[in-house]
Amino acid sequence: MIAQIGLAGLATAAPAASSAATGTPSGQGLEISPPVIELQANPGETVTTSIRVRNVATGELIAKGRADDFGAGDSEDGQPKLLLNETGATRYSLKYWISSVPDLRLAPQELKTATINIAVPKNAEPGGHFGVVRFTAVPPNLEGTGVALSASVGALILLRVAGAVTDKVSLAEFSTFSPVNPKDKKNRSFFETGPVSFLVRLRNEGTVHEKVQGSINVTDMFGKKVASVAMNDKGSNVLPASVRRFEQGLSQKQLLGLYTVDMKLSYLGGAQKLDGKLSFWVIPWKLILLCIIGLIVLVWLMRSGLRRYKARVIAQARRR
């Protein structure tokens, strides 16, 4: 089964990819939208949402639907992990509140809408609850055969249950690194040249998902603003009890001197602030070293030439 599903972008299983993953006939696949659904509800309330599923294949398909929970993945890149082996509800479970997900029979290129009802219990714990409604493409002739197909597309549902929630995000790390070597992302404060990348790691210590956004402003040693970089402009969420990393880049290559970086972030509609500050140097020391060596060589050549010129003038004077 799929182990992970993206938080942003259209969740699509292209026909060829779906065919390769499932072993089904060529050209079978599904497209789903929206990829992420954010909802709010009170305890005891039932909320309804809609998910659109399209058959992008050339033949008829049955989109088999089901609901699962998901949580933060093992990495910090924001890829959530499907929780498929749960034996009971967890603190952040949502799937048990979804009574059913309908199966959809789809003709080629046909689009249908699945209505999803989420019944929030009266004793539901306030805060974030997370689930994914996903659909698997099954050819009509294989329906009911027990064939397990692994390729699926899903819509993530992030539900905020009203009540006494904790909104708390802290800055786990704010540093700079060189993007030249993608595998080497250790903290650096000295660079030979641009570009320079910023690493922002946010820790959610609360009980609900948070959308932290803002800007990273860079000024040079004279106080002049060099650039302003948007931080999390896609509006990705940080799940509770997890750390999420964001990487933003300063694309300029022609940099020289000391630079100051001021990060201004906020969440909860700007009610909560989160700031960070650092500085870094950009000194093209190899170029400077070559210039110094070149200058030394030039001075030596000039002095050597001057000595030879003096010696020649003295020799000519003696011959007279």
Short mmCIF file of C-alpha atoms in Angstrom, two decimals:
data_model
loop_
_atom_site.label_atom_id
_atom_site.label_comp_id
_atom_site.label_asym_id
_atom_site.label_seq_id
_atom_site.Cartn_x
_atom_site.Cartn_y
_atom_site.Cartn_z
CA MET A 1 0.00 0.00 0.00
CA ILE A 2 0.98 3.61 -0.40
CA ALA A 3 3.03 4.66 2.59
CA GLN A 4 2.99 8.40 2.03
CA ILE A 5 0.94 11.02 0.27
CA GLY A 6 1.79 14.66 -0.43
CA LEU A 7 0.38 17.60 1.52
CA ALA A 8 0.43 20.02 -1.40
CA GLY A 9 -0.20 19.90 -5.11
CA LEU A 10 -2.79 17.97 -7.10
CA ALA A 11 -2.84 14.37 -5.86
CA THR A 12 -2.81 12.53 -9.16
CA ALA A 13 -1.99 9.01 -10.25
CA ALA A 14 -1.10 9.36 -13.91
CA PRO A 15 -2.30 6.56 -16.17
CA ALA A 16 1.12 5.10 -16.90
CA ALA A 17 2.27 5.37 -13.28
CA SER A 18 -0.94 3.80 -12.00
CA SER A 19 -0.60 0.95 -14.44
CA ALA A 20 2.99 0.29 -13.41
CA ALA A 21 2.20 0.39 -9.70
CA THR A 22 -0.93 -1.74 -9.77
CA GLY A 23 -0.30 -4.23 -12.51
CA THR A 24 -3.62 -3.25 -14.10
CA PRO A 25 -4.09 -2.77 -17.86
CA SER A 26 -2.25 0.17 -19.40
CA GLY A 27 -3.80 3.61 -19.23
CA GLN A 28 -5.74 3.29 -15.97
CA GLY A 29 -5.63 6.07 -13.37
CA LEU A 30 -7.53 8.53 -11.24
CA GLU A 31 -7.31 12.23 -10.56
CA ILE A 32 -8.61 13.76 -7.34
CA SER A 33 -9.28 17.28 -6.08
CA PRO A 34 -8.93 19.13 -3.84
CA PRO A 35 -5.73 17.54 -2.52
CA VAL A 36 -6.07 19.14 0.93
CA ILE A 37 -9.28 19.96 2.81
CA GLU A 38 -9.22 22.07 5.99
CA LEU A 39 -12.35 22.07 8.15
CA GLN A 40 -13.55 23.32 11.53
CA ALA A 41 -16.24 21.77 13.73
CA ASN A 42 -17.68 21.76 17.21
CA PRO A 43 -17.99 18.61 19.32
CA GLY A 44 -21.22 16.80 18.42
CA GLU A 45 -21.44 18.49 15.01
CA THR A 46 -21.54 16.77 11.61
CA VAL A 47 -19.64 18.48 8.80
CA THR A 48 -19.84 17.61 5.13
CA THR A 49 -17.22 17.99 2.42
CA SER A 50 -16.97 17.00 -1.24
CA ILE A 51 -14.19 15.27 -3.16
CA ARG A 52 -14.07 15.17 -6.96
CA VAL A 53 -12.68 12.08 -8.68
CA ARG A 54 -11.98 11.84 -12.42
CA ASN A 55 -11.16 8.79 -14.50
CA VAL A 56 -8.23 9.84 -16.69
CA ALA A 57 -7.98 6.41 -18.29
CA THR A 58 -9.33 5.14 -21.61
CA GLY A 59 -11.55 2.47 -20.06
CA GLU A 60 -14.22 2.24 -17.39
CA LEU A 61 -13.02 2.11 -13.79
CA ILE A 62 -14.44 1.65 -10.32
CA ALA A 63 -12.90 4.00 -7.75
CA LYS A 64 -12.93 2.06 -4.49
CA GLY A 65 -13.03 4.48 -1.57
CA ARG A 66 -11.84 4.20 2.02
CA ALA A 67 -10.68 6.40 4.90
CA ASP A 68 -7.46 6.19 6.89
CA ASP A 69 -5.67 8.27 9.47
CA PHE A 70 -2.37 9.96 8.82
CA GLY A 71 0.32 11.60 10.90
CA ALA A 72 3.68 13.28 10.53
CA GLY A 73 6.21 11.24 8.59
CA ASP A 74 9.58 10.12 9.86
CA SER A 75 11.34 12.83 7.87
CA GLU A 76 10.83 16.57 8.26
CA ASP A 77 9.90 17.31 4.65
CA GLY A 78 6.16 17.48 5.31
CA GLN A 79 5.29 14.13 3.74
CA PRO A 80 2.61 12.60 6.00
CA LYS A 81 2.53 8.90 6.79
CA LEU A 82 -0.59 6.79 6.37
CA LEU A 83 -1.51 4.90 9.53
CA LEU A 84 -2.80 1.61 8.16
CA ASN A 85 -2.34 -0.77 11.08
CA GLU A 86 -4.22 1.03 13.81
CA THR A 87 -6.24 -1.11 16.19
CA GLY A 88 -8.10 1.84 17.70
CA ALA A 89 -8.53 5.57 17.67
CA THR A 90 -5.51 7.72 18.52
CA ARG A 91 -5.32 11.27 19.84
CA TYR A 92 -5.49 12.70 16.31
CA SER A 93 -7.70 10.08 14.61
CA LEU A 94 -10.35 11.11 12.11
CA LYS A 95 -11.23 7.98 10.11
CA TYR A 96 -13.58 6.61 12.78
CA TRP A 97 -15.76 9.69 12.38
CA ILE A 98 -16.29 8.98 8.67
CA SER A 99 -19.10 6.46 8.40
CA SER A 100 -18.48 5.48 4.78
CA VAL A 101 -16.71 6.45 1.57
CA PRO A 102 -18.69 5.61 -1.58
CA ASP A 103 -17.34 3.64 -4.51
CA LEU A 104 -17.63 5.46 -7.82
CA ARG A 105 -18.15 3.84 -11.23
CA LEU A 106 -16.49 6.11 -13.78
CA ALA A 107 -16.59 6.09 -17.56
CA PRO A 108 -13.48 7.35 -19.39
CA GLN A 109 -12.80 11.01 -18.49
CA GLU A 110 -15.91 11.08 -16.31
CA LEU A 111 -15.86 13.26 -13.18
CA LYS A 112 -17.96 12.43 -10.12
CA THR A 113 -18.26 13.94 -6.68
CA ALA A 114 -18.12 11.92 -3.47
CA THR A 115 -19.88 13.42 -0.46
CA ILE A 116 -18.09 12.76 2.82
CA ASN A 117 -19.86 13.18 6.15
CA ILE A 118 -17.76 13.59 9.28
CA ALA A 119 -19.67 13.08 12.54
CA VAL A 120 -17.68 14.62 15.38
CA PRO A 121 -18.47 12.92 18.72
CA LYS A 122 -19.74 15.05 21.58
CA ASN A 123 -16.74 14.03 23.66
CA ALA A 124 -14.23 14.67 20.85
CA GLU A 125 -10.92 16.01 22.08
CA PRO A 126 -10.36 19.62 20.96
CA GLY A 127 -7.54 20.24 18.51
CA GLY A 128 -6.39 18.72 15.24
CA HIS A 129 -7.65 15.46 13.78
CA PHE A 130 -6.23 14.12 10.53
CA GLY A 131 -7.44 11.64 7.95
CA VAL A 132 -7.16 10.85 4.26
CA VAL A 133 -9.97 9.77 1.96
CA ARG A 134 -8.43 7.79 -0.86
CA PHE A 135 -9.61 5.96 -3.96
CA THR A 136 -8.09 2.98 -5.74
CA ALA A 137 -8.73 2.28 -9.44
CA VAL A 138 -10.19 -1.18 -10.08
CA PRO A 139 -11.27 -2.45 -13.53
CA PRO A 140 -14.90 -3.66 -13.46
CA ASN A 141 -13.87 -7.21 -14.36
CA LEU A 142 -11.67 -7.39 -11.24
CA GLU A 143 -14.19 -6.03 -8.76
CA GLY A 144 -14.86 -8.50 -5.98
CA THR A 145 -11.97 -10.79 -6.94
CA GLY A 146 -9.95 -9.85 -3.86
CA VAL A 147 -7.08 -8.46 -5.93
CA ALA A 148 -5.24 -5.89 -3.79
CA LEU A 149 -4.19 -2.82 -5.73
CA SER A 150 -1.61 -0.53 -4.15
CA ALA A 151 -1.81 2.65 -6.25
CA SER A 152 -4.31 5.16 -4.94
CA VAL A 153 -4.96 8.89 -4.82
CA GLY A 154 -6.20 10.68 -1.75
CA ALA A 155 -7.42 13.95 -0.30
CA LEU A 156 -6.00 14.92 3.09
CA ILE A 157 -8.53 16.19 5.63
CA LEU A 158 -7.32 18.41 8.47
CA LEU A 159 -10.12 19.01 10.96
CA ARG A 160 -9.88 21.47 13.83
CA VAL A 161 -12.27 20.67 16.67
CA ALA A 162 -13.17 23.74 18.71
CA GLY A 163 -12.40 23.91 22.40
CA ALA A 164 -9.42 24.33 24.68
CA VAL A 165 -6.60 23.88 22.17
CA THR A 166 -2.92 24.71 22.46
CA ASP A 167 -1.39 26.83 19.69
CA LYS A 168 2.37 26.78 20.11
CA VAL A 169 5.09 26.73 17.48
CA SER A 170 8.76 27.22 18.28
CA LEU A 171 11.79 27.83 16.10
CA ALA A 172 13.90 24.67 16.25
CA GLU A 173 16.57 25.96 13.84
CA PHE A 174 17.33 28.92 11.63
CA SER A 175 20.58 28.63 9.70
CA THR A 176 22.29 29.07 6.35
CA PHE A 177 23.85 26.46 4.08
CA SER A 178 25.25 26.21 0.57
CA PRO A 179 22.84 24.81 -2.06
CA VAL A 180 25.74 23.87 -4.34
CA ASN A 181 25.96 20.42 -2.75
CA PRO A 182 22.41 19.19 -1.98
CA LYS A 183 23.75 16.46 0.34
CA ASP A 184 25.74 18.90 2.45
CA LYS A 185 23.25 21.03 4.37
CA LYS A 186 25.25 21.67 7.52
CA ASN A 187 25.10 25.08 9.12
CA ARG A 188 27.56 27.58 7.62
CA SER A 189 28.19 31.26 8.25
CA PHE A 190 31.02 31.73 5.73
CA PHE A 191 30.61 31.43 1.95
CA GLU A 192 32.92 31.99 -0.97
CA THR A 193 30.10 33.08 -3.26
CA GLY A 194 26.34 32.94 -3.65
CA PRO A 195 23.75 31.54 -3.84
CA VAL A 196 22.89 31.01 -0.17
CA SER A 197 20.01 28.94 1.22
CA PHE A 198 18.14 29.30 4.49
CA LEU A 199 17.00 26.36 6.61
CA VAL A 200 14.00 26.92 8.87
CA ARG A 201 12.86 24.11 11.18
CA LEU A 202 9.59 24.64 13.01
CA ARG A 203 8.45 22.54 15.97
CA ASN A 204 4.72 22.31 16.67
CA GLU A 205 4.32 21.84 20.42
CA GLY A 206 0.56 22.41 20.35
CA THR A 207 -2.47 20.23 19.70
CA VAL A 208 -3.55 21.55 16.30
CA HIS A 209 -1.95 22.02 12.88
CA GLU A 210 -0.50 25.46 12.20
CA LYS A 211 0.17 27.42 9.02
CA VAL A 212 3.31 29.49 9.69
CA GLN A 213 4.18 32.06 7.04
CA GLY A 214 6.23 35.22 6.65
CA SER A 215 9.35 36.60 5.02
CA ILE A 216 13.13 36.47 5.26
CA ASN A 217 14.79 39.85 4.66
CA VAL A 218 18.47 40.17 3.81
CA THR A 219 20.48 43.41 4.21
CA ASP A 220 24.13 44.10 3.44
CA MET A 221 26.76 45.69 5.69
CA PHE A 222 25.56 49.17 4.68
CA GLY A 223 21.99 48.50 5.76
CA LYS A 224 20.69 48.20 2.20
CA LYS A 225 18.03 45.52 1.60
CA VAL A 226 19.39 42.94 -0.81
CA ALA A 227 16.38 40.62 -1.03
CA SER A 228 13.14 39.54 0.59
CA VAL A 229 12.32 35.84 0.40
CA ALA A 230 8.83 34.48 1.08
CA MET A 231 8.68 31.79 3.74
CA ASN A 232 6.09 29.00 3.20
CA ASP A 233 4.21 30.92 0.50
CA LYS A 234 2.37 27.68 -0.41
CA GLY A 235 0.69 27.65 3.00
CA SER A 236 1.85 24.22 4.15
CA ASN A 237 0.90 23.05 7.64
CA VAL A 238 3.02 21.90 10.55
CA LEU A 239 1.34 18.96 12.29
CA PRO A 240 1.25 18.63 16.09
CA ALA A 241 4.11 16.79 17.81
CA SER A 242 6.34 17.14 14.76
CA VAL A 243 9.12 19.24 13.26
CA ARG A 244 8.87 20.50 9.70
CA ARG A 245 11.73 21.93 7.70
CA PHE A 246 11.51 24.62 5.05
CA GLU A 247 14.29 25.59 2.66
CA GLN A 248 14.31 29.00 1.01
CA GLY A 249 16.98 30.30 -1.33
CA LEU A 250 18.78 33.57 -1.98
CA SER A 251 19.58 33.23 -5.69
CA GLN A 252 22.09 36.06 -6.07
CA LYS A 253 25.61 34.87 -6.92
CA GLN A 254 27.38 38.23 -6.76
CA LEU A 255 27.60 38.72 -3.01
CA LEU A 256 30.39 40.28 -0.97
CA GLY A 257 30.79 41.17 2.68
CA LEU A 258 28.68 40.75 5.81
CA TYR A 259 24.93 40.15 5.50
CA THR A 260 22.23 40.25 8.15
CA VAL A 261 19.12 38.07 7.88
CA ASP A 262 15.91 39.01 9.69
CA MET A 263 13.04 36.49 9.62
CA LYS A 264 9.50 37.54 10.53
CA LEU A 265 6.91 34.76 10.80
CA SER A 266 3.38 34.54 12.14
CA TYR A 267 0.48 32.12 12.50
CA LEU A 268 -3.10 32.16 13.77
CA GLY A 269 -3.87 34.95 11.33
CA GLY A 270 -0.94 37.03 12.59
CA ALA A 271 -1.88 36.76 16.26
CA GLN A 272 1.26 34.75 17.09
CA LYS A 273 4.73 35.93 16.06
CA LEU A 274 7.91 33.98 15.51
CA ASP A 275 11.17 35.77 14.66
CA GLY A 276 14.74 34.77 13.92
CA LYS A 277 17.98 36.57 13.15
CA LEU A 278 21.42 35.56 11.90
CA SER A 279 24.34 36.84 9.83
CA PHE A 280 26.78 35.38 7.32
CA TRP A 281 29.89 36.39 5.39
CA VAL A 282 30.54 36.08 1.68
CA ILE A 283 34.24 36.45 0.84
CA PRO A 284 35.63 35.10 -2.46
CA TRP A 285 38.91 34.19 -0.81
CA LYS A 286 40.21 32.16 -3.74
CA LEU A 287 39.76 35.11 -6.09
CA ILE A 288 41.29 37.46 -3.52
CA LEU A 289 44.23 35.07 -3.04
CA LEU A 290 44.78 34.89 -6.79
CA CYS A 291 44.72 38.69 -6.99
CA ILE A 292 47.27 38.95 -4.17
CA ILE A 293 49.52 36.37 -5.80
CA GLY A 294 49.14 38.15 -9.12
CA LEU A 295 50.00 41.48 -7.48
CA ILE A 296 53.05 39.97 -5.80
CA VAL A 297 54.22 38.50 -9.10
CA LEU A 298 53.61 41.82 -10.84
CA VAL A 299 55.62 43.73 -8.22
CA TRP A 300 58.42 41.16 -8.43
CA LEU A 301 58.52 41.44 -12.22
CA MET A 302 58.56 45.22 -12.04
CA ARG A 303 61.35 45.26 -9.49
CA SER A 304 63.30 42.63 -11.43
CA GLY A 305 62.84 44.61 -14.64
CA LEU A 306 63.89 47.80 -12.89
CA ARG A 307 67.08 46.14 -11.56
CA ARG A 308 67.96 44.88 -15.02
CA TYR A 309 67.30 48.31 -16.49
CA LYS A 310 69.56 49.97 -13.90
CA ALA A 311 72.27 47.38 -14.47
CA ARG A 312 72.10 47.98 -18.21
CA VAL A 313 72.27 51.78 -17.79
CA ILE A 314 75.28 51.45 -15.44
CA ALA A 315 77.03 49.08 -17.86
CA GLN A 316 76.50 51.46 -20.76
CA ALA A 317 77.81 54.36 -18.68
CA ARG A 318 80.99 52.46 -17.79
CA ARG A 319 81.70 51.63 -21.41
CA ARG A 320 81.70 55.29 -22.24
#
